[in-house]
CSV table of C-alpha atoms and ligand atoms in Angstrom, one decimal:
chain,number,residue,atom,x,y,z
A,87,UNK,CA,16.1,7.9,-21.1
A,88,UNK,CA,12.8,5.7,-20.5
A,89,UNK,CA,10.0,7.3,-19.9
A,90,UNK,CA,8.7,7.3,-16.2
A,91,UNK,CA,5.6,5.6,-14.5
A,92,UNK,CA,3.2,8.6,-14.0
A,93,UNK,CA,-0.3,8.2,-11.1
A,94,UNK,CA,-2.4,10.9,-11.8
A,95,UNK,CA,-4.6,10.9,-8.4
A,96,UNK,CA,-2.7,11.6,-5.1
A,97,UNK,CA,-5.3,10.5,-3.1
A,98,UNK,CA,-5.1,7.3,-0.9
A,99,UNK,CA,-4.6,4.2,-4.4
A,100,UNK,CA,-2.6,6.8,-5.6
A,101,UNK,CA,-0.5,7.6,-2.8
A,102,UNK,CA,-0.5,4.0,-1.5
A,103,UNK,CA,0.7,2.9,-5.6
A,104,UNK,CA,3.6,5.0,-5.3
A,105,UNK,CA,5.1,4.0,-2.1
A,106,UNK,CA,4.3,0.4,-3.4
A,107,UNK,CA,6.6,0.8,-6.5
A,108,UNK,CA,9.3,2.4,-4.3
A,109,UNK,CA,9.0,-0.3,-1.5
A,110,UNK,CA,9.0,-3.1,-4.6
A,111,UNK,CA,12.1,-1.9,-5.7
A,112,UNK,CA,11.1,0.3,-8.6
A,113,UNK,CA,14.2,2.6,-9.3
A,114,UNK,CA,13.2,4.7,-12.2
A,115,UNK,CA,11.2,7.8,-12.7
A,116,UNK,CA,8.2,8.0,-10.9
A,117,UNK,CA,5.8,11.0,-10.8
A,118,UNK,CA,2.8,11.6,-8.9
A,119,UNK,CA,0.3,14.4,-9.9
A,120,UNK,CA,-2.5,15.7,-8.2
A,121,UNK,CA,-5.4,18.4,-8.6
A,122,UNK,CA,-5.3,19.7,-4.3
A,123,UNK,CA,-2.4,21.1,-3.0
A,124,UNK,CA,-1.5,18.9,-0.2
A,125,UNK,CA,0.2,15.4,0.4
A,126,UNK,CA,-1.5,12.0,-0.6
A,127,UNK,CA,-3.9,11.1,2.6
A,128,UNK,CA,-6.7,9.3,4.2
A,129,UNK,CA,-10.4,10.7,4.2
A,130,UNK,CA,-12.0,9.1,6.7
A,131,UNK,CA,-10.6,11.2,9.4
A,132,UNK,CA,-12.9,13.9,7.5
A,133,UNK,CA,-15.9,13.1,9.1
A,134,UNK,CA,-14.5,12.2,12.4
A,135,UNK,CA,-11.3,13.5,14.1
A,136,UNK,CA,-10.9,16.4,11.5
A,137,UNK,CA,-14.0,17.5,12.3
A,138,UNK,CA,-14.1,17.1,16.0
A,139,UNK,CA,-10.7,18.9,15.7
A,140,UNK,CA,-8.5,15.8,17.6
A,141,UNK,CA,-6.4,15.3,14.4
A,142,UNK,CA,-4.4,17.3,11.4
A,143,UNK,CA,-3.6,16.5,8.3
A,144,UNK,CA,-0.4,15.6,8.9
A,145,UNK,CA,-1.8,12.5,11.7
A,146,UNK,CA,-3.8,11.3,8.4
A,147,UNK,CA,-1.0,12.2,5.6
A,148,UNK,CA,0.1,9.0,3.9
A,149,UNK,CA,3.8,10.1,4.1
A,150,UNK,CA,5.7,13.4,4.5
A,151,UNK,CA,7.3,15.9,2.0
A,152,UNK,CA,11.0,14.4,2.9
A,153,UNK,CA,9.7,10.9,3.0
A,154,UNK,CA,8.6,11.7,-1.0
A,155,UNK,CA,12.0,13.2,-1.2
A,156,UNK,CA,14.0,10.1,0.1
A,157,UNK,CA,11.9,7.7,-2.2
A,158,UNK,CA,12.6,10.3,-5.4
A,159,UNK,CA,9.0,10.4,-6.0
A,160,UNK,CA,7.8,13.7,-7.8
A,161,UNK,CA,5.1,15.0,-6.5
A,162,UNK,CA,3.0,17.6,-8.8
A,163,UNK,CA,0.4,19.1,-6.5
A,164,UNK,CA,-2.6,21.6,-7.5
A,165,UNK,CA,-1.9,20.5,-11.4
A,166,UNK,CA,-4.3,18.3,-12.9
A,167,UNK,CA,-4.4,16.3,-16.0
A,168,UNK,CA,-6.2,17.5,-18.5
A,169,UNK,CA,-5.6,15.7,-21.5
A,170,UNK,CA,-4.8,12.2,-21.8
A,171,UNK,CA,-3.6,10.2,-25.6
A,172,UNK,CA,-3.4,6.6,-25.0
A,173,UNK,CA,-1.8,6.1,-28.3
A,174,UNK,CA,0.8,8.5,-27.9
A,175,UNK,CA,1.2,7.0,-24.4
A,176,UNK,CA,1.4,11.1,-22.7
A,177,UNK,CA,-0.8,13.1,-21.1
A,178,UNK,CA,-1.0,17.2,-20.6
A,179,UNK,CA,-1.1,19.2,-17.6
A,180,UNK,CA,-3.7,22.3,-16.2
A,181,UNK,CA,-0.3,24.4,-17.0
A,182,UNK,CA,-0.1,23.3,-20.7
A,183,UNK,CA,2.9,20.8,-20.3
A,184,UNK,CA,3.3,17.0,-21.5
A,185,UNK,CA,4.3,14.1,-20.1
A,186,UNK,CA,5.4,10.9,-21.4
A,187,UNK,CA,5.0,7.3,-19.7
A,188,UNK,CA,5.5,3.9,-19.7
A,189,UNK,CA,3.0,2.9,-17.7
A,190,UNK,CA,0.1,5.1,-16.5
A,191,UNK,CA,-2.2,4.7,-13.1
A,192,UNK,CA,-5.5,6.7,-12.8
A,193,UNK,CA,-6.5,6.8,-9.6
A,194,UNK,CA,-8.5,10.0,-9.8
A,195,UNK,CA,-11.5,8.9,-7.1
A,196,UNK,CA,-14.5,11.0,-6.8
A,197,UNK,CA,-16.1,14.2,-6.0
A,198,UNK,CA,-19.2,15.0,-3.8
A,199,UNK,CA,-22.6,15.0,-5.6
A,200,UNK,CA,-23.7,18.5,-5.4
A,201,UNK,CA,-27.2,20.1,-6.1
A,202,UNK,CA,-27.6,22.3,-9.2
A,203,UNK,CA,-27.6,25.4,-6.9
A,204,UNK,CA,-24.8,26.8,-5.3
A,205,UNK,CA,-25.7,28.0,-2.2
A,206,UNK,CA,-23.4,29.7,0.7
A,207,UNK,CA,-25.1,27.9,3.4
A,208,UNK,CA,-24.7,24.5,2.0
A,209,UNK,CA,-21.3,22.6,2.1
A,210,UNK,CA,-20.0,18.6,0.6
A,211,UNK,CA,-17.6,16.8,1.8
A,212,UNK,CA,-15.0,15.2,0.4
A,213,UNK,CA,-11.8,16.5,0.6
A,214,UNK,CA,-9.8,18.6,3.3
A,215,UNK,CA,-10.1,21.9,2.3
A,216,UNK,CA,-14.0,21.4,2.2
A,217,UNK,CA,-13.7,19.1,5.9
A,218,UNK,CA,-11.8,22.5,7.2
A,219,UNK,CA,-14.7,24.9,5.7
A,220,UNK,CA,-17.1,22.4,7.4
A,221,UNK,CA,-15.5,22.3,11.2
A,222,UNK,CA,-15.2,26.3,11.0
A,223,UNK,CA,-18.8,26.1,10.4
A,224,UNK,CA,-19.8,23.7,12.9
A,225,UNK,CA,-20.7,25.3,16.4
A,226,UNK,CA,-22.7,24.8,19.9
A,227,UNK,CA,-26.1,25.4,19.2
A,228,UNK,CA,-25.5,25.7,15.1
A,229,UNK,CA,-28.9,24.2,13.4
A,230,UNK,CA,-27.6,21.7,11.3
A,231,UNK,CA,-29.5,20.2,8.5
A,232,UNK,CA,-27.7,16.9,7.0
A,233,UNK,CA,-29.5,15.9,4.0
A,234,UNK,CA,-28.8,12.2,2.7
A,235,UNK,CA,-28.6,9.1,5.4
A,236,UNK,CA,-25.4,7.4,4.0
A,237,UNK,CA,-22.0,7.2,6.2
A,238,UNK,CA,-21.0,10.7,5.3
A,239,UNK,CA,-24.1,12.3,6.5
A,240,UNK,CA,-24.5,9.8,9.3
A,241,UNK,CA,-21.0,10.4,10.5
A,242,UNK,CA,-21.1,14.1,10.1
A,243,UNK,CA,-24.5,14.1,11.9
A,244,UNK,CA,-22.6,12.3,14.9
A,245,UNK,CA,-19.7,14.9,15.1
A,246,UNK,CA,-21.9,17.6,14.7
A,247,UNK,CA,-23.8,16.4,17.9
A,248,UNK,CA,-20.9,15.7,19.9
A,249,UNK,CA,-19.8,19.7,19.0
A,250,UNK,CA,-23.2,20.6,20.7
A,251,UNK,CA,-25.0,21.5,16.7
A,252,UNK,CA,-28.9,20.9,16.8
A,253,UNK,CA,-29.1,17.9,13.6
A,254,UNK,CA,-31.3,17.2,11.6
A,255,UNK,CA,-31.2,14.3,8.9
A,256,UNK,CA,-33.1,14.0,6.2
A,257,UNK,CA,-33.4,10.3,4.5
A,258,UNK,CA,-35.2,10.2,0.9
A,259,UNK,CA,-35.4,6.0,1.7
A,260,UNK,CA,-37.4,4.3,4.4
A,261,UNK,CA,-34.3,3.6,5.8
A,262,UNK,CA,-30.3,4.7,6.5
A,263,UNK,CA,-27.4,3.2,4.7
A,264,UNK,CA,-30.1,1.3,2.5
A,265,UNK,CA,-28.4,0.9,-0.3
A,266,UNK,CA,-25.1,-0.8,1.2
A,267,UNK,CA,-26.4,-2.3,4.8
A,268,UNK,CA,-29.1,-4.4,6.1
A,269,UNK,CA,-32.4,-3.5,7.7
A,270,UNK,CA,-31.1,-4.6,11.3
A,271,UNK,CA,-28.3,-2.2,11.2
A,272,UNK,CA,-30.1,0.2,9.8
A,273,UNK,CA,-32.2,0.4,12.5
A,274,UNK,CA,-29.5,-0.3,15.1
A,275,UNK,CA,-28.3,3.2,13.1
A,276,UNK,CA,-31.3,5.0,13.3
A,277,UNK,CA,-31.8,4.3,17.2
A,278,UNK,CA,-28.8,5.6,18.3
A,279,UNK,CA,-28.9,8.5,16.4
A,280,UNK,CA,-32.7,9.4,17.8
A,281,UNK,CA,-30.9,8.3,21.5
A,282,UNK,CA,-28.5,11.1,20.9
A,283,UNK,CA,-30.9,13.8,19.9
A,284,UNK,CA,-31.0,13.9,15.8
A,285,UNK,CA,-34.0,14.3,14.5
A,286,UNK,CA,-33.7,11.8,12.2
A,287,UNK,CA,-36.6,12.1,9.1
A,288,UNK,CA,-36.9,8.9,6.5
A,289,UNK,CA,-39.3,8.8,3.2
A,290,UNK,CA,-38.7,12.6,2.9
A,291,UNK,CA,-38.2,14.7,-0.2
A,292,UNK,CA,-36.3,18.3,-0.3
A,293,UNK,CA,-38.3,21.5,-2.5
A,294,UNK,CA,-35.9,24.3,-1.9
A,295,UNK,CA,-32.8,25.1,0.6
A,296,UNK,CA,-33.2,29.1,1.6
A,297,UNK,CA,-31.0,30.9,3.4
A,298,UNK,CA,-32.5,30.2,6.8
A,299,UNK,CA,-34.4,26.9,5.9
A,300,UNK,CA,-34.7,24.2,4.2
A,301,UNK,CA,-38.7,23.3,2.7
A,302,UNK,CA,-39.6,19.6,2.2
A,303,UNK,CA,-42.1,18.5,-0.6
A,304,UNK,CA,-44.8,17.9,2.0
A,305,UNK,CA,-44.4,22.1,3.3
A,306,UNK,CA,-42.6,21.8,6.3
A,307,UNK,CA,-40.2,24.1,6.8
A,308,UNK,CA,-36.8,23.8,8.8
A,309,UNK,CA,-35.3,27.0,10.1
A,310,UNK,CA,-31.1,26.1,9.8
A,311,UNK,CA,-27.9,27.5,10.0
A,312,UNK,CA,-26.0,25.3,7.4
A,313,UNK,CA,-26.9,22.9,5.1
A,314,UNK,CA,-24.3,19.6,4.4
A,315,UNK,CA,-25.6,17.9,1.4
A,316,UNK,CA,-23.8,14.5,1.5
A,317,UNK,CA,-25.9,12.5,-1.3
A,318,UNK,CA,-23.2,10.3,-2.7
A,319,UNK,CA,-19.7,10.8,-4.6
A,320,UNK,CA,-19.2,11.1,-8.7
A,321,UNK,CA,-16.7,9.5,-9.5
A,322,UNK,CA,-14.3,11.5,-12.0
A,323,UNK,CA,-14.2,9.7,-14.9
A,324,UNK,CA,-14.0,12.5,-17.3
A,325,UNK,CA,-10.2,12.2,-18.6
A,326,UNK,CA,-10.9,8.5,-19.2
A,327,UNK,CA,-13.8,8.8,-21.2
A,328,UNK,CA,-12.7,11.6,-22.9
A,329,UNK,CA,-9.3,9.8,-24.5
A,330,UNK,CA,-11.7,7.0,-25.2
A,331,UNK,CA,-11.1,4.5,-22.4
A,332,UNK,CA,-13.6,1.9,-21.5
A,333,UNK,CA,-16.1,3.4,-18.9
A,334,UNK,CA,-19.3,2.8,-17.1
A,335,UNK,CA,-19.8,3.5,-13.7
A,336,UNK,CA,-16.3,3.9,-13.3
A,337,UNK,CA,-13.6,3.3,-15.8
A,338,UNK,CA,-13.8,-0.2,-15.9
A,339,UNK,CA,-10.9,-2.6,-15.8
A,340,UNK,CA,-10.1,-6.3,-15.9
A,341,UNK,CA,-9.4,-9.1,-13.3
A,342,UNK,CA,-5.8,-7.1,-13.0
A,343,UNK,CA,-6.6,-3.5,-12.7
A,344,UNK,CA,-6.2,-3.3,-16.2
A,345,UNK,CA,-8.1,-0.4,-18.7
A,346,UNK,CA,-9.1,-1.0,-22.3
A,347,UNK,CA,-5.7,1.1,-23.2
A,348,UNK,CA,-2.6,-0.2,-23.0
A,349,UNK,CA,-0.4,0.2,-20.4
A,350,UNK,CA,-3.2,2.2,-18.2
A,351,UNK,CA,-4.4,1.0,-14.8
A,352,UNK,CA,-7.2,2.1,-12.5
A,353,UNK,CA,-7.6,1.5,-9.3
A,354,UNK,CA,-9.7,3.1,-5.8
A,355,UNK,CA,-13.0,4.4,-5.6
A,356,UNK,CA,-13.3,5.4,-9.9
A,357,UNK,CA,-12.4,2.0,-11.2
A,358,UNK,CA,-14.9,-0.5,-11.6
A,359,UNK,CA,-14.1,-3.6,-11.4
A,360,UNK,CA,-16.2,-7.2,-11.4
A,361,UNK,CA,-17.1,-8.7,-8.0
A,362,UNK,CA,-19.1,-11.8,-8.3
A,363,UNK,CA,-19.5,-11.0,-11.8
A,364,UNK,CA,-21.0,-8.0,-11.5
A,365,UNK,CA,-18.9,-4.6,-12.4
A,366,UNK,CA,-19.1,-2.3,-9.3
A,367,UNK,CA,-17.1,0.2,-7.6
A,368,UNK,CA,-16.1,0.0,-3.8
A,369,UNK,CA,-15.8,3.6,-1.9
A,370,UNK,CA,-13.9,2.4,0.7
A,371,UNK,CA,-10.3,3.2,2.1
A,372,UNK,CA,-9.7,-1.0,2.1
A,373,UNK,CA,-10.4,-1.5,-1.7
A,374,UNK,CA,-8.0,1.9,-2.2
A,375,UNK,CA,-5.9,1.0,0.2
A,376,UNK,CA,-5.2,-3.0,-1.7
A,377,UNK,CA,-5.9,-1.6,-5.3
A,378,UNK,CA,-3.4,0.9,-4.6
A,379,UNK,CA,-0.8,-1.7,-3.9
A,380,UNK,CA,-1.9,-4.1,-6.6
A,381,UNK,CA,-2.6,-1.8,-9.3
A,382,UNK,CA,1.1,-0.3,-8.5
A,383,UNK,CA,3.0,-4.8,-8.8
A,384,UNK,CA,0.9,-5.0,-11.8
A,385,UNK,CA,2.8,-2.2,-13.1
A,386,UNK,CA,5.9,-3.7,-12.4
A,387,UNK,CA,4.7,-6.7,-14.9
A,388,UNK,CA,3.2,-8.9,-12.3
A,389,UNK,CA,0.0,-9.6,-13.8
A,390,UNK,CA,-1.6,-10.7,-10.5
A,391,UNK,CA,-5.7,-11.3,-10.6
A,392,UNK,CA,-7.1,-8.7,-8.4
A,393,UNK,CA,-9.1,-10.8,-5.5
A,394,UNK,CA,-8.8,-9.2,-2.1
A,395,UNK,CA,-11.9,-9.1,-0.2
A,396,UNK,CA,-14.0,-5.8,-0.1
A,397,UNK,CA,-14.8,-4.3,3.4
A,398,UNK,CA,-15.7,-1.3,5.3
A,399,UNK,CA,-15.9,0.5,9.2
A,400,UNK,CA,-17.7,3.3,9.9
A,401,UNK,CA,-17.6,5.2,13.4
A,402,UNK,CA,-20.7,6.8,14.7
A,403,UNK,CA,-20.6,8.4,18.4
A,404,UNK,CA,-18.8,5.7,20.8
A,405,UNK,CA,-20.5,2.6,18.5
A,406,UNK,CA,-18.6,0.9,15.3
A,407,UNK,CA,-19.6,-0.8,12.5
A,408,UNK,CA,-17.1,-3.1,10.4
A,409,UNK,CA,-17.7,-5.3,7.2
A,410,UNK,CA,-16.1,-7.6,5.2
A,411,UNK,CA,-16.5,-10.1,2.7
A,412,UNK,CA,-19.7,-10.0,0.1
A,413,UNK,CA,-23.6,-9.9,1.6
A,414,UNK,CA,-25.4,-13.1,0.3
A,415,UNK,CA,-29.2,-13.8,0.7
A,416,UNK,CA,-28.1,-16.3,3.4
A,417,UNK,CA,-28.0,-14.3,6.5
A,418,UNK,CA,-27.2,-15.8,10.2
A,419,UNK,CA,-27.7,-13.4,13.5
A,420,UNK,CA,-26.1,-13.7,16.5
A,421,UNK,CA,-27.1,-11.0,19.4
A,422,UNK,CA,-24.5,-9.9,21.7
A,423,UNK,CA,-24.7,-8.5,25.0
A,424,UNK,CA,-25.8,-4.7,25.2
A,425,UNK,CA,-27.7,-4.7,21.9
A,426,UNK,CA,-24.0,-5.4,19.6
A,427,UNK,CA,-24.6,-7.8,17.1
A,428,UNK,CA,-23.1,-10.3,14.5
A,429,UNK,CA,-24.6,-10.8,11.4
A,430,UNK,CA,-23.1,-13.5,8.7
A,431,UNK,CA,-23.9,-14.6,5.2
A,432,UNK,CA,-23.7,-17.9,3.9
A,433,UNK,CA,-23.5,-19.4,0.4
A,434,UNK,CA,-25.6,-22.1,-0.2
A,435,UNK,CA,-23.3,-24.5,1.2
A,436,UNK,CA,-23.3,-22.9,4.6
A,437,UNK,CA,-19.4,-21.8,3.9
A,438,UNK,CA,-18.9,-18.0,4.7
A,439,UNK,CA,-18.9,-15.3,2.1
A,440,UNK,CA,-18.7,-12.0,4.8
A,441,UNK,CA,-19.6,-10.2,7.5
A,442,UNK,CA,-21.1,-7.6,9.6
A,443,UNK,CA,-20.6,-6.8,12.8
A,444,UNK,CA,-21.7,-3.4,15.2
A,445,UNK,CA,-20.6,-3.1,18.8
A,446,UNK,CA,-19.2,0.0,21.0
A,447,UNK,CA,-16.3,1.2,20.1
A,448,UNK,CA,-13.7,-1.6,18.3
A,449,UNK,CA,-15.7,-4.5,20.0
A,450,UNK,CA,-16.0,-6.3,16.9
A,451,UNK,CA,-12.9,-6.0,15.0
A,452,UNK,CA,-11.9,-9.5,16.6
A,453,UNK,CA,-14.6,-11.1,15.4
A,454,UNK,CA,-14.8,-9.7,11.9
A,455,UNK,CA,-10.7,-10.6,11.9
A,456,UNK,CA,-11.8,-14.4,13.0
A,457,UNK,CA,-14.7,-13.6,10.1
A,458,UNK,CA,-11.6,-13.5,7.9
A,459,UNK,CA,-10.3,-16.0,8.5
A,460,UNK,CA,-14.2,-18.6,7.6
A,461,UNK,CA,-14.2,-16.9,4.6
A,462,UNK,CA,-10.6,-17.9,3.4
A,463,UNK,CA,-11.0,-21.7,5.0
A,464,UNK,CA,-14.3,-22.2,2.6
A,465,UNK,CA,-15.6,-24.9,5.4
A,466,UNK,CA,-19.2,-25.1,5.8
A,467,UNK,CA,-20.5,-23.9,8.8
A,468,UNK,CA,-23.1,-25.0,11.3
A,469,UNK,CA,-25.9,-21.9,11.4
A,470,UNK,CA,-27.1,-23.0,15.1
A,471,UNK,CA,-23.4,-22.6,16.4
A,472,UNK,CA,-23.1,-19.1,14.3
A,473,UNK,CA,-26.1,-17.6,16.3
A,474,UNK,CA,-24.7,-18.7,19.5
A,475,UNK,CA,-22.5,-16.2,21.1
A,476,UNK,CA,-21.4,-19.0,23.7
A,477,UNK,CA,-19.6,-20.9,21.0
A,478,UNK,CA,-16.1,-18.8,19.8
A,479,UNK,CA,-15.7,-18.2,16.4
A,480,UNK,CA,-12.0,-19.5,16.9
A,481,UNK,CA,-13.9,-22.8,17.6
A,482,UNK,CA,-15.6,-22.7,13.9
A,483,UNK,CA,-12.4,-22.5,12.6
A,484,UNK,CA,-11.0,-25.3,14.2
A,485,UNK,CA,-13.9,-27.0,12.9
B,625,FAD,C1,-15.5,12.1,4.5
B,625,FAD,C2,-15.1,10.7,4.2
B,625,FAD,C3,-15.1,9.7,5.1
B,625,FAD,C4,-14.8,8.4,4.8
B,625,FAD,N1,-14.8,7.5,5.8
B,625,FAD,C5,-14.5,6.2,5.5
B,625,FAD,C6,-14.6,5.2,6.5
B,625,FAD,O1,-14.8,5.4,7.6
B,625,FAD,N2,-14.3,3.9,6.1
B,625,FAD,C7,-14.0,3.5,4.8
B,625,FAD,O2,-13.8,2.4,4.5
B,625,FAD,N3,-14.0,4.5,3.8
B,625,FAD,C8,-14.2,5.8,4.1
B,625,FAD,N4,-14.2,6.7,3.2
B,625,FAD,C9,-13.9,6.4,1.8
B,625,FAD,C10,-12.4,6.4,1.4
B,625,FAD,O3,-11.8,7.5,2.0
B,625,FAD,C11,-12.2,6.4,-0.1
B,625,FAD,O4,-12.8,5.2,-0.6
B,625,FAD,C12,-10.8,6.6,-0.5
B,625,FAD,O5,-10.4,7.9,-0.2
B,625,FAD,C13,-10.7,6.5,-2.0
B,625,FAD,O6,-9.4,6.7,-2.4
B,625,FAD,P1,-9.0,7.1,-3.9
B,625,FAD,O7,-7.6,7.3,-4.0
B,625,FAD,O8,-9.7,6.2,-4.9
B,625,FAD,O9,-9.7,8.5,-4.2
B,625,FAD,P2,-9.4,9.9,-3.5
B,625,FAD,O10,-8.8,9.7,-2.1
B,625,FAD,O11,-10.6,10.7,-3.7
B,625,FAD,O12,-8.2,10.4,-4.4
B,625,FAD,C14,-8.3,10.8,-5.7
B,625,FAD,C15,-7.5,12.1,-6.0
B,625,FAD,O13,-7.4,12.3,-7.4
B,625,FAD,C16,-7.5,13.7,-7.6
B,625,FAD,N5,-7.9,13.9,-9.0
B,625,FAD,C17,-9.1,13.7,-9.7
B,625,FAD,N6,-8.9,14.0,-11.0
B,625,FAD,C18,-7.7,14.4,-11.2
B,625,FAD,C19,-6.9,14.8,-12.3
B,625,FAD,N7,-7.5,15.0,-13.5
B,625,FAD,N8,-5.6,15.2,-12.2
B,625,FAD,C20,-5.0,15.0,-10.9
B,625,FAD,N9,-5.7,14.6,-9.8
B,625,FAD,C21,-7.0,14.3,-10.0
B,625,FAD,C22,-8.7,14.0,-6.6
B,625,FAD,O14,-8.8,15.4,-6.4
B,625,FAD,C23,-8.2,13.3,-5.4
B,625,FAD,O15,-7.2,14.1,-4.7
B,625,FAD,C24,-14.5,8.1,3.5
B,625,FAD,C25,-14.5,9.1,2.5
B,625,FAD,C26,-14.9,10.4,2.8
B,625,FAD,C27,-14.9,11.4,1.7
């Protein structure tokens, strides 16, 4: 009998792979393992509607148990790897057995970063278990501490207001998001988080979290109730590295999801791939989502470059915030009514290479669609008629 395709990571690329090889027509053995006990599914409902308690896991679950069944995909759940030999082409189980494959995924993501204490009033988040420990925590007139000013603390800051906590966020940078967005929407960020009541505090540095407080470097000290510490993921790299696979940042692959071993893929949040000839790794539910899918056709032999543009959302109180495409030096504004805004980047011949756009609600999912769109048709673009939100983006297109 041949040995079966194995994922080991049944998170979202994980999940999404294995449907993939189903849906492509992939008929022999096909097992997906995973370290928490629950269905493959989406995070980013843990920040939002998990938390605000107006979904389940089953609303963000990438399939159900007798959908798995139908497609004759194993599922091993609460099991991780813990041994991987490339050159034997198997890899060992928490519960001592081995597996052989044929052709091997590792979609294995990330954990929170944590701080080298454990303390019992301070809580991550990254996955279900610890979204559900956080919303049991979160209550009307709960003193909330969020330290870190990237989406998960900015998002869990939102929620927390909107379930009546007292926030506040603590930022090590002169700004939030810094590290992935630009200075406009960072402040468009840090507005409407001071309009809705978060004391939002940049350029500061954390001594000591207490049981009741947390004490910055410069001796202030904030009484709390709960601490969430949301200061980036770690991506788990650990089994790669340790059977000798090629790794950096993440374990790095080639232009088609490939590892340094054969017959090994990566793909999601731990793989690190090049983008513009740099190796980076994308955190976001679109690159799991498409390296998911692509890593899983590649599998089946179809050697397809990986080139799907990178993008992100984020939703903060009634506003949202969508990307897509690569941020050049080259940046064009274009103001919209009620303070939403357009911003895109040009390569040196004026032809698109993304976009950013923040507006209430979905407002500018149309536009970043249309945004699409530039960026495929490589036509070089007039900047005046960019900033001017009476000509249609539809227009551009036309040319
Ligand atoms: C709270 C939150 C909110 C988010 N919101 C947004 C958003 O609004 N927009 C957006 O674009 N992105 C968002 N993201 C990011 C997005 O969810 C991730 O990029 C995506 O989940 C990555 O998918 P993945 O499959 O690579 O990793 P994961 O979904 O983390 O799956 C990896 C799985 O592998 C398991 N695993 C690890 N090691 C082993 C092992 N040795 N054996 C077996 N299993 C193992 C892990 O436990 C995990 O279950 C959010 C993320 C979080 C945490």
């Amino acid at each position: 009998m041949n040995a079966p395709l194995i994922i080991v990571g049944a998170g979202h690329a994980g999940g999404r792979a294995a449907l993939t090889l189903r849906e492509e027509g992939y008929t022999g053995r096909l097992i997906l393992i995973g370290d928490e006990p629950h269905l493959p599914y989406e995070r980013p409902p843990l920040s939002k509607g998990l938390l605000q308690g107006s979904v389940d896991l089953a609303g963000y679950s990438l399939c159900d148990r007798e959908r798995l069944a139908a497609l004759n995909i194993e599922h091993i759940a609460a099991n991780p790897v813990t041994h991987l030999q490339p050159e034997q082409q198997r890899l060992q189980l928490a519960d001592g057995q081995w597996l052989a494959y044929a052709g091997l995924l590792l979609a294995t993501g990330g954990r929170a970063r944590r701080l080298p204490q454990a303390q019992a009033n301070v809580l991550y988040l990254r996955t279900h278990d610890e979204a559900l420990a956080l919303r049991s925590a979160l209550r009307p007139g709960t003193r909330l501490v969020v330290v870190g000013g990237g989406f998960i603390g900015l998002e869990v800051a939102a929620t927390a207001r909107g379930l009546g906590c007292e926030v506040t966020l603590l930022e090590a940078g002169p700004r939030l998001a810094g590290r992935v967005l630009p200075p406009v929407i960072s402040a468009a960020l840090l507005a409407l988080h001071r309009q809705h009541g978060v004391d939002v505090r940049l350029n500061v540095a954390l001594e000591s979290i207490q049981a009741d407080a947390v004490q910055l470097v410069d001796g202030q000290l904030l009484p709390c109730d709960l601490v969430v510490v949301g200061i980036g993921m770690q991506p788990n790299i650990e089994l790669a590295a340790a059977a000798g696979l090629e790794v950096g940042q993440g374990i790095r692959v080639d232009a088609q999801l490939r590892t340094s071993a054969a017959h090994i893929y990566a793909a999601g949040d731990v793989c690190e791939f090049r983008l513009d000839g740099l190796y980076q790794r994308q955190e976001t539910w679109r690159n799991a989502e498409a390296q998911g899918r692509h890593a899983a056709l590649n599998l089946l032999g179809r050697q397809l470059p990986f080139d799907a543009l990178p993008g992100f959302w984020s939703d903060q109180y009634d506003w949202g915030l969508l990307t897509v495409g690569v941020m050049t030096p080259t940046v064009v504004t274009r103001p919209l009514p009620g303070g939403a805004l357009l911003l895109f980047y040009l390569d040196a011949e004026s032809r698109m290479q993304g976009a950013c756009g923040w507006a209430p609600g979905n407002g500018a999912a149309k536009d970043i669609k249309l945004c699409e769109r530039l960026i495929g048709a490589r036509i070089a673009l007039d900047t005046a008629s960019l900033a001017d939100s009476e000509v249609s983006l539809k227009q551009l297109l036309r040319g």
